[in-house]
Amino acid sequence: MKRFNKKVLSATVSMMMTWAVCGSIQTSVASDIEIYKDAAAGKVTLFMMFDTSGSMGHGDGYWARDWRGRIVHGADTVNARNSPSSLVEDYNICNWDYTRYLSWEGWIYTYSDNTKTDKKIDYKVGERATKSFYPTYCSVNQSTFNDLNSTYKSRIEKECEKTRGGFPYICYDRISRLKMAMIKLLTGNQIFNTTRIGIGQFSSPVDNSDQFSHDGKSAKIVYPVVELTAENREKLLDKIVSLDVYNGTPSAMAYAESAAYLLGTNTSGMTNSGYAYSDANTTPKIRNTNNGYVSPLTGIDTSSQCNGQGIYFLTDGFANNSYTATQTMMEKVLDNNLSGTGLTGSSPSSSVTTQGWPEIGKFAQLLRNDKYIKTAVVGFGSLFPNDSTYVKTLTNTRNKPSTYYDCSKLPNPTESGIGNQEKSNRQDLINTCNWGAKPQSDIIAADRSQIPSSVGGYGNGGFYSAQSVDDVVNSVVKFLDDVDPNIEPVTTGSPTIPIDSLNPIQLQPYGYYAEFKPKPSEKPQLWAGNLNKYNLRNGELVDKNLQRLILSTGALNKDAVGLWTNGVKGQLPLGTLVAANGEQNSKRKVFTNRVIKQDKTAVSGDRLAQVSLLSLFADNNEIAKFKYDADKNYWLNFLGYDVGIAENIASLGDLTSKEYRELGSVMHSTPVMLTQEGKITVADGKLTTTGRKDYLMFGSTQGALHVVDNEGKEVFAFVPHEMMKNQKNAFIDSGKYVGSGKNNLFYGVDGPWTAHTQYVSKSDGTLTVKDSGRKASDEEDAQNLIGMQWVYGGLRMGGKSYYALDLTDIEKPELKFHINPDADNASAALKQMGQSWSKPTLAYVNWGDTRKLVMFVGGGYDPIYEIHNADPSSTKGNGVYMFDAHNGDLLWWASDSEKTGASRFTQNNQLKYSVVSQINAIDRDGDGLTDHIYFGDLGGQAFRVDFNNRATDTANFATRAVLLFTEHQGSGLSPRFYEMPSVSIHQDDGNYFAAVAFSSGNRSSPLAGLNSTDSANDAVFVVYDNDVARQDLYKTGITLNTEDESLTQLNFDSGVARRGQNNIFNGGWKAYFDSAKAGRYKGMNDLYALDGMLYVNVYDRDGTGIGGNCGAGVAGDSYLYQYCLPTGKCSFYSGTGNKPGRVKLGAGILGTGLGQGYGNNANTVSLVVNRDEPSALDCSLPANKNLPQCQLFNTQVKLKQMRWYESR
């Protein structure tokens, strides 16, 4: 057997503890998202007024008449029908014609336009019955299509339905397109069920038995505003599909009637009001007989930003038939005179009707300003152009992409050489547009110049041009997005002070803050985030201007500016790189283990391949490994190209220049510093480093592992195949798919990762992870001259996998292995694993007489624990695993029952519950080999496993797995151990023992117990391990001193001694966070021992938290608790009533770690906490010296030999 050097040269205890503490601290947010509070249930109310004038149909019912009102048959009636036909105007198809024959009564005329109504369209809302309607359509044969001009051809190709055979297209009239759009909208899930919608029509049918009885003057309320339950969706559709069309477009009156209904005005008996035509017997009521409309806004604070309301006004033509009665009704609705600036035009008089533009404009402004009702206008049909000349997607002041229409680009009505009718038509077109258009002030400053200040300023809900079914659907969705309350989500996150592997006795004077915006009330399944770098001053994070990053309330300071411009998200290297030879490639470097097989199916591979423009589009198939990937467009979006998922991107020429930039949340994947190179120097007794090449590694919920350089620029991203397989929508904008919100959130690569780094020295003393460049004398020496940097990690709630990457050449990462418990060929032992929550612990063991680097992980998380009071008898993930860190082979595992797949197995019948924490590996004798591991489970149990590194065969490697103590309770009241235990070594009567500390808290349900009593009573548990230093520990048949112990409840004044009466060992102690209120306080994030103290991060469910708009926010606060080790007795806690000292960290679930000391001395460290007012706290005062925030630890190097272990 090869012997290892036992001599241990170490720095002081402080140095060792700095390494241990910093290496394990995770200051991430809770896995469960329930602490992020929804905004109060605001009301979104939309009233939709539909144009049902004759031009929405195909011209049926129209007749030419002479001055006496008599019908004029023949060409005149044909013209009278072609003029309003939307099929003729939009596509120049299905023109009317006539035939006649002579009878004894005279000439008999028959009119036809070849439209059909024999096509049945079925629709179904949820699980309700299937219903049908029959649209009016025109079949277009190839000959007819060929005879059309290019304008009509283009419209047909874009807007009509493609078929096969001799009639390649079917085109629908406008009212049919509107009905089909509403069917698509109301049978789909693009609108929340809580949205409230009502409908109206103009003009009003005055005789329900006559489809051509529309009066041309008024509008009616067809169905009241209701929430979109399945039943109500169906009832709305029943009304919509039964709408008939005829007569004119009294827009001004319809607009007034819409507002009258919303505001509950009584328009009964008013001239040209459609009040009497609206049903008085609906549920809910539209009107109270003759006593006025029943406002759907009653009880709603329309002025609150938590509610939103609007009028959606769809018209296919220009306003007409406005009478003086229009202004009278508008003023009654507003209970005020019309004032302000109207749209361009003339007002009606007692003898002249007009379009009513001045009244419409003033009314829109007053509705918006005084009644908080926005108006969106949809121009339906070919009158309203919708190409990129007019329509622009810009960023609004809510930092969301929004659609804007540039009305100033429409034809100029003052152009010389055009007739009066054309001038009037052009002005009507501009007025219709400006009526709804969103103004320049709605756009962020950077984009504002793209829309002139003359546009909009009236309804401000948006102008949308719609020709197709999808155009109508999109206009409703976009307007709802604008009307939806502007509830800004609370930005939250967590700080990280990573360990410096190059110089672990000093911490860098900066940290990182991962921020994200939780949106629990919205549909996107990806919560976007960012990460930035900040300075560390006076024991807390500050920005580049030394402003505090975290305010005293625990909220993020929105004015704080990170050291990286716009954070990692702003530094993503997007766009196209053009080489000197003209070859184009994507700037972003993305790797995956995805493989596209010959049959074009995708599978997981055993090596990394780069995804780039070349690998997606190159002519050479050896290079274009993803050319036939069915998810090519998802890759393009991740590379930074904003392309539609259904777009045909066959070549680089099809790529848009529009950029897509996004980064997922960094929730639990604590950033890890990777230092590839640097030189350690000593000056004035202090260690410093120069020539550093630092990187930062972290995973995001988008589904990628990111590595960025010291400037925040991404070096590469690794996207596992399973991310594309399971959550590919995370790579595209949320507007491109229908999300299911927080109930199916994307978690991606959310597990904590770790790095194993081995430095070698170059000839100039520089430490590097690459080849040292020095010559070796033999093979063993050659191995010692080659460095390495390997990283390991899992996915947490993103999956079950573990991955290992070789980053020694960080520009060319390699896949070392992939452990996939879901693989078809996975062993039974692997299939027992749960979600990969456990942060890997890398350690050396003697395996079969060979020193081997291994990876320890807990078995994983079983989703049964999403139930806050789950009490399973057995679960997935119930064990601990040891893998070969080189190739991922399963070497050993422990659980309650053996399954195939590992070389060796250790059984303990109590290993029945999920193990999700990092495993704490302990070297008892300083030989560099792990002798013990400690861990807890989600059933309230704690274990130690003993490894015999002197065993020459693997059969005797694991001596035993010991249950140290159990606090398991029935009925789901067991404490849960999500965090790695802390292990500290103490001496008593010349003997060493370990104080092993655990902290419990329901990480899956942090709000558990809020509305019930079935919650665990969480605590700190410290067990005295009186066996860990025994010389005979590896002998068989010995009686253990510490096994299945009972813990004594702590009294702070007396503590719990290691030995009790008759010199019998005590088991240890437990200290409840609040014994009187189970569930309020929960241990969250790491706990650690330092200089005789135990620090525990605790979440207070009932704390203040952060409040946001409309009740949105983050629930609860976090504190750092301070206990004394090993016995729990602290002289300075006398008389405190059994309450430890604590300091508030901030709102939400936070943790803290060590950073450069609050005195800003490079050789000191202190706790990084939220210091309410740093200048007000004098830590030199006796009253303050024992406060957690006043603890200061010296890390200055003092070499001395340390051995707490016994020699063997």
PDB file of C-alpha atoms in Angstrom, residues 46-57 174-179 182 197-205 218-223 239-259 310-317 376-380 472:
ATOM      1  CA  LEU A  46     -62.319  45.140 -21.351  1.00  0.00           C
ATOM      2  CA  PHE A  47     -65.390  46.215 -23.247  1.00  0.00           C
ATOM      3  CA  MET A  48     -65.276  45.284 -26.920  1.00  0.00           C
ATOM      4  CA  MET A  49     -67.370  47.317 -29.357  1.00  0.00           C
ATOM      5  CA  PHE A  50     -67.566  45.583 -32.729  1.00  0.00           C
ATOM      6  CA  ASP A  51     -68.331  47.197 -36.052  1.00  0.00           C
ATOM      7  CA  THR A  52     -71.242  45.335 -37.665  1.00  0.00           C
ATOM      8  CA  SER A  53     -71.761  47.762 -40.511  1.00  0.00           C
ATOM      9  CA  GLY A  54     -72.462  46.411 -43.963  1.00  0.00           C
ATOM     10  CA  SER A  55     -68.845  46.610 -45.050  1.00  0.00           C
ATOM     11  CA  MET A  56     -67.974  43.864 -42.553  1.00  0.00           C
ATOM     12  CA  GLY A  57     -69.945  41.438 -44.711  1.00  0.00           C
ATOM     13  CA  ARG A 174     -64.532  40.386 -42.336  1.00  0.00           C
ATOM     14  CA  ILE A 175     -67.308  39.457 -39.941  1.00  0.00           C
ATOM     15  CA  SER A 176     -66.428  35.774 -40.357  1.00  0.00           C
ATOM     16  CA  ARG A 177     -62.772  36.564 -39.699  1.00  0.00           C
ATOM     17  CA  LEU A 178     -63.791  38.474 -36.573  1.00  0.00           C
ATOM     18  CA  LYS A 179     -65.898  35.553 -35.335  1.00  0.00           C
ATOM     19  CA  MET A 182     -62.879  35.470 -31.121  1.00  0.00           C
ATOM     20  CA  ILE A 197     -64.921  41.033 -21.030  1.00  0.00           C
ATOM     21  CA  GLY A 198     -68.206  42.344 -22.443  1.00  0.00           C
ATOM     22  CA  ILE A 199     -69.282  43.024 -26.030  1.00  0.00           C
ATOM     23  CA  GLY A 200     -71.340  45.500 -28.021  1.00  0.00           C
ATOM     24  CA  GLN A 201     -72.105  46.191 -31.672  1.00  0.00           C
ATOM     25  CA  PHE A 202     -72.774  49.142 -33.942  1.00  0.00           C
ATOM     26  CA  SER A 203     -75.076  49.918 -35.484  1.00  0.00           C
ATOM     27  CA  SER A 204     -77.985  48.446 -33.561  1.00  0.00           C
ATOM     28  CA  PRO A 205     -80.362  45.893 -35.051  1.00  0.00           C
ATOM     29  CA  SER A 218     -76.843  53.781 -32.589  1.00  0.00           C
ATOM     30  CA  ALA A 219     -74.966  51.010 -30.780  1.00  0.00           C
ATOM     31  CA  LYS A 220     -76.188  48.355 -28.371  1.00  0.00           C
ATOM     32  CA  ILE A 221     -74.661  46.338 -25.543  1.00  0.00           C
ATOM     33  CA  VAL A 222     -74.821  42.710 -26.639  1.00  0.00           C
ATOM     34  CA  TYR A 223     -73.480  40.927 -23.562  1.00  0.00           C
ATOM     35  CA  LYS A 239     -73.573  36.061 -29.063  1.00  0.00           C
ATOM     36  CA  ILE A 240     -70.590  36.804 -31.265  1.00  0.00           C
ATOM     37  CA  VAL A 241     -71.245  34.081 -33.875  1.00  0.00           C
ATOM     38  CA  SER A 242     -74.859  35.267 -34.194  1.00  0.00           C
ATOM     39  CA  LEU A 243     -73.948  38.859 -35.114  1.00  0.00           C
ATOM     40  CA  ASP A 244     -75.347  40.153 -38.394  1.00  0.00           C
ATOM     41  CA  VAL A 245     -74.046  43.064 -40.445  1.00  0.00           C
ATOM     42  CA  TYR A 246     -75.709  45.954 -42.211  1.00  0.00           C
ATOM     43  CA  ASN A 247     -75.843  49.730 -42.607  1.00  0.00           C
ATOM     44  CA  GLY A 248     -73.434  52.469 -41.467  1.00  0.00           C
ATOM     45  CA  THR A 249     -70.647  53.174 -38.987  1.00  0.00           C
ATOM     46  CA  PRO A 250     -71.868  55.536 -36.227  1.00  0.00           C
ATOM     47  CA  SER A 251     -68.519  55.391 -34.418  1.00  0.00           C
ATOM     48  CA  ALA A 252     -68.952  58.457 -32.211  1.00  0.00           C
ATOM     49  CA  MET A 253     -72.301  57.252 -30.869  1.00  0.00           C
ATOM     50  CA  ALA A 254     -70.996  53.706 -30.386  1.00  0.00           C
ATOM     51  CA  TYR A 255     -68.029  55.082 -28.464  1.00  0.00           C
ATOM     52  CA  ALA A 256     -70.307  57.101 -26.190  1.00  0.00           C
ATOM     53  CA  GLU A 257     -72.586  54.092 -25.629  1.00  0.00           C
ATOM     54  CA  SER A 258     -69.601  51.918 -24.674  1.00  0.00           C
ATOM     55  CA  ALA A 259     -68.479  54.394 -22.035  1.00  0.00           C
ATOM     56  CA  GLY A 310     -60.341  49.816 -21.518  1.00  0.00           C
ATOM     57  CA  ILE A 311     -62.543  50.019 -24.580  1.00  0.00           C
ATOM     58  CA  TYR A 312     -61.543  47.911 -27.578  1.00  0.00           C
ATOM     59  CA  PHE A 313     -63.111  49.565 -30.611  1.00  0.00           C
ATOM     60  CA  LEU A 314     -62.967  47.549 -33.833  1.00  0.00           C
ATOM     61  CA  THR A 315     -64.022  49.295 -37.038  1.00  0.00           C
ATOM     62  CA  ASP A 316     -63.536  48.486 -40.690  1.00  0.00           C
ATOM     63  CA  GLY A 317     -64.285  51.934 -42.045  1.00  0.00           C
ATOM     64  CA  ALA A 376     -57.637  50.910 -28.382  1.00  0.00           C
ATOM     65  CA  VAL A 377     -58.803  51.200 -31.973  1.00  0.00           C
ATOM     66  CA  VAL A 378     -58.512  48.381 -34.475  1.00  0.00           C
ATOM     67  CA  GLY A 379     -58.712  49.220 -38.143  1.00  0.00           C
ATOM     68  CA  PHE A 380     -60.002  46.037 -39.759  1.00  0.00           C
ATOM     69  CA  VAL A 472     -57.363  40.406 -34.533  1.00  0.00           C
TER      70      VAL A 472
END
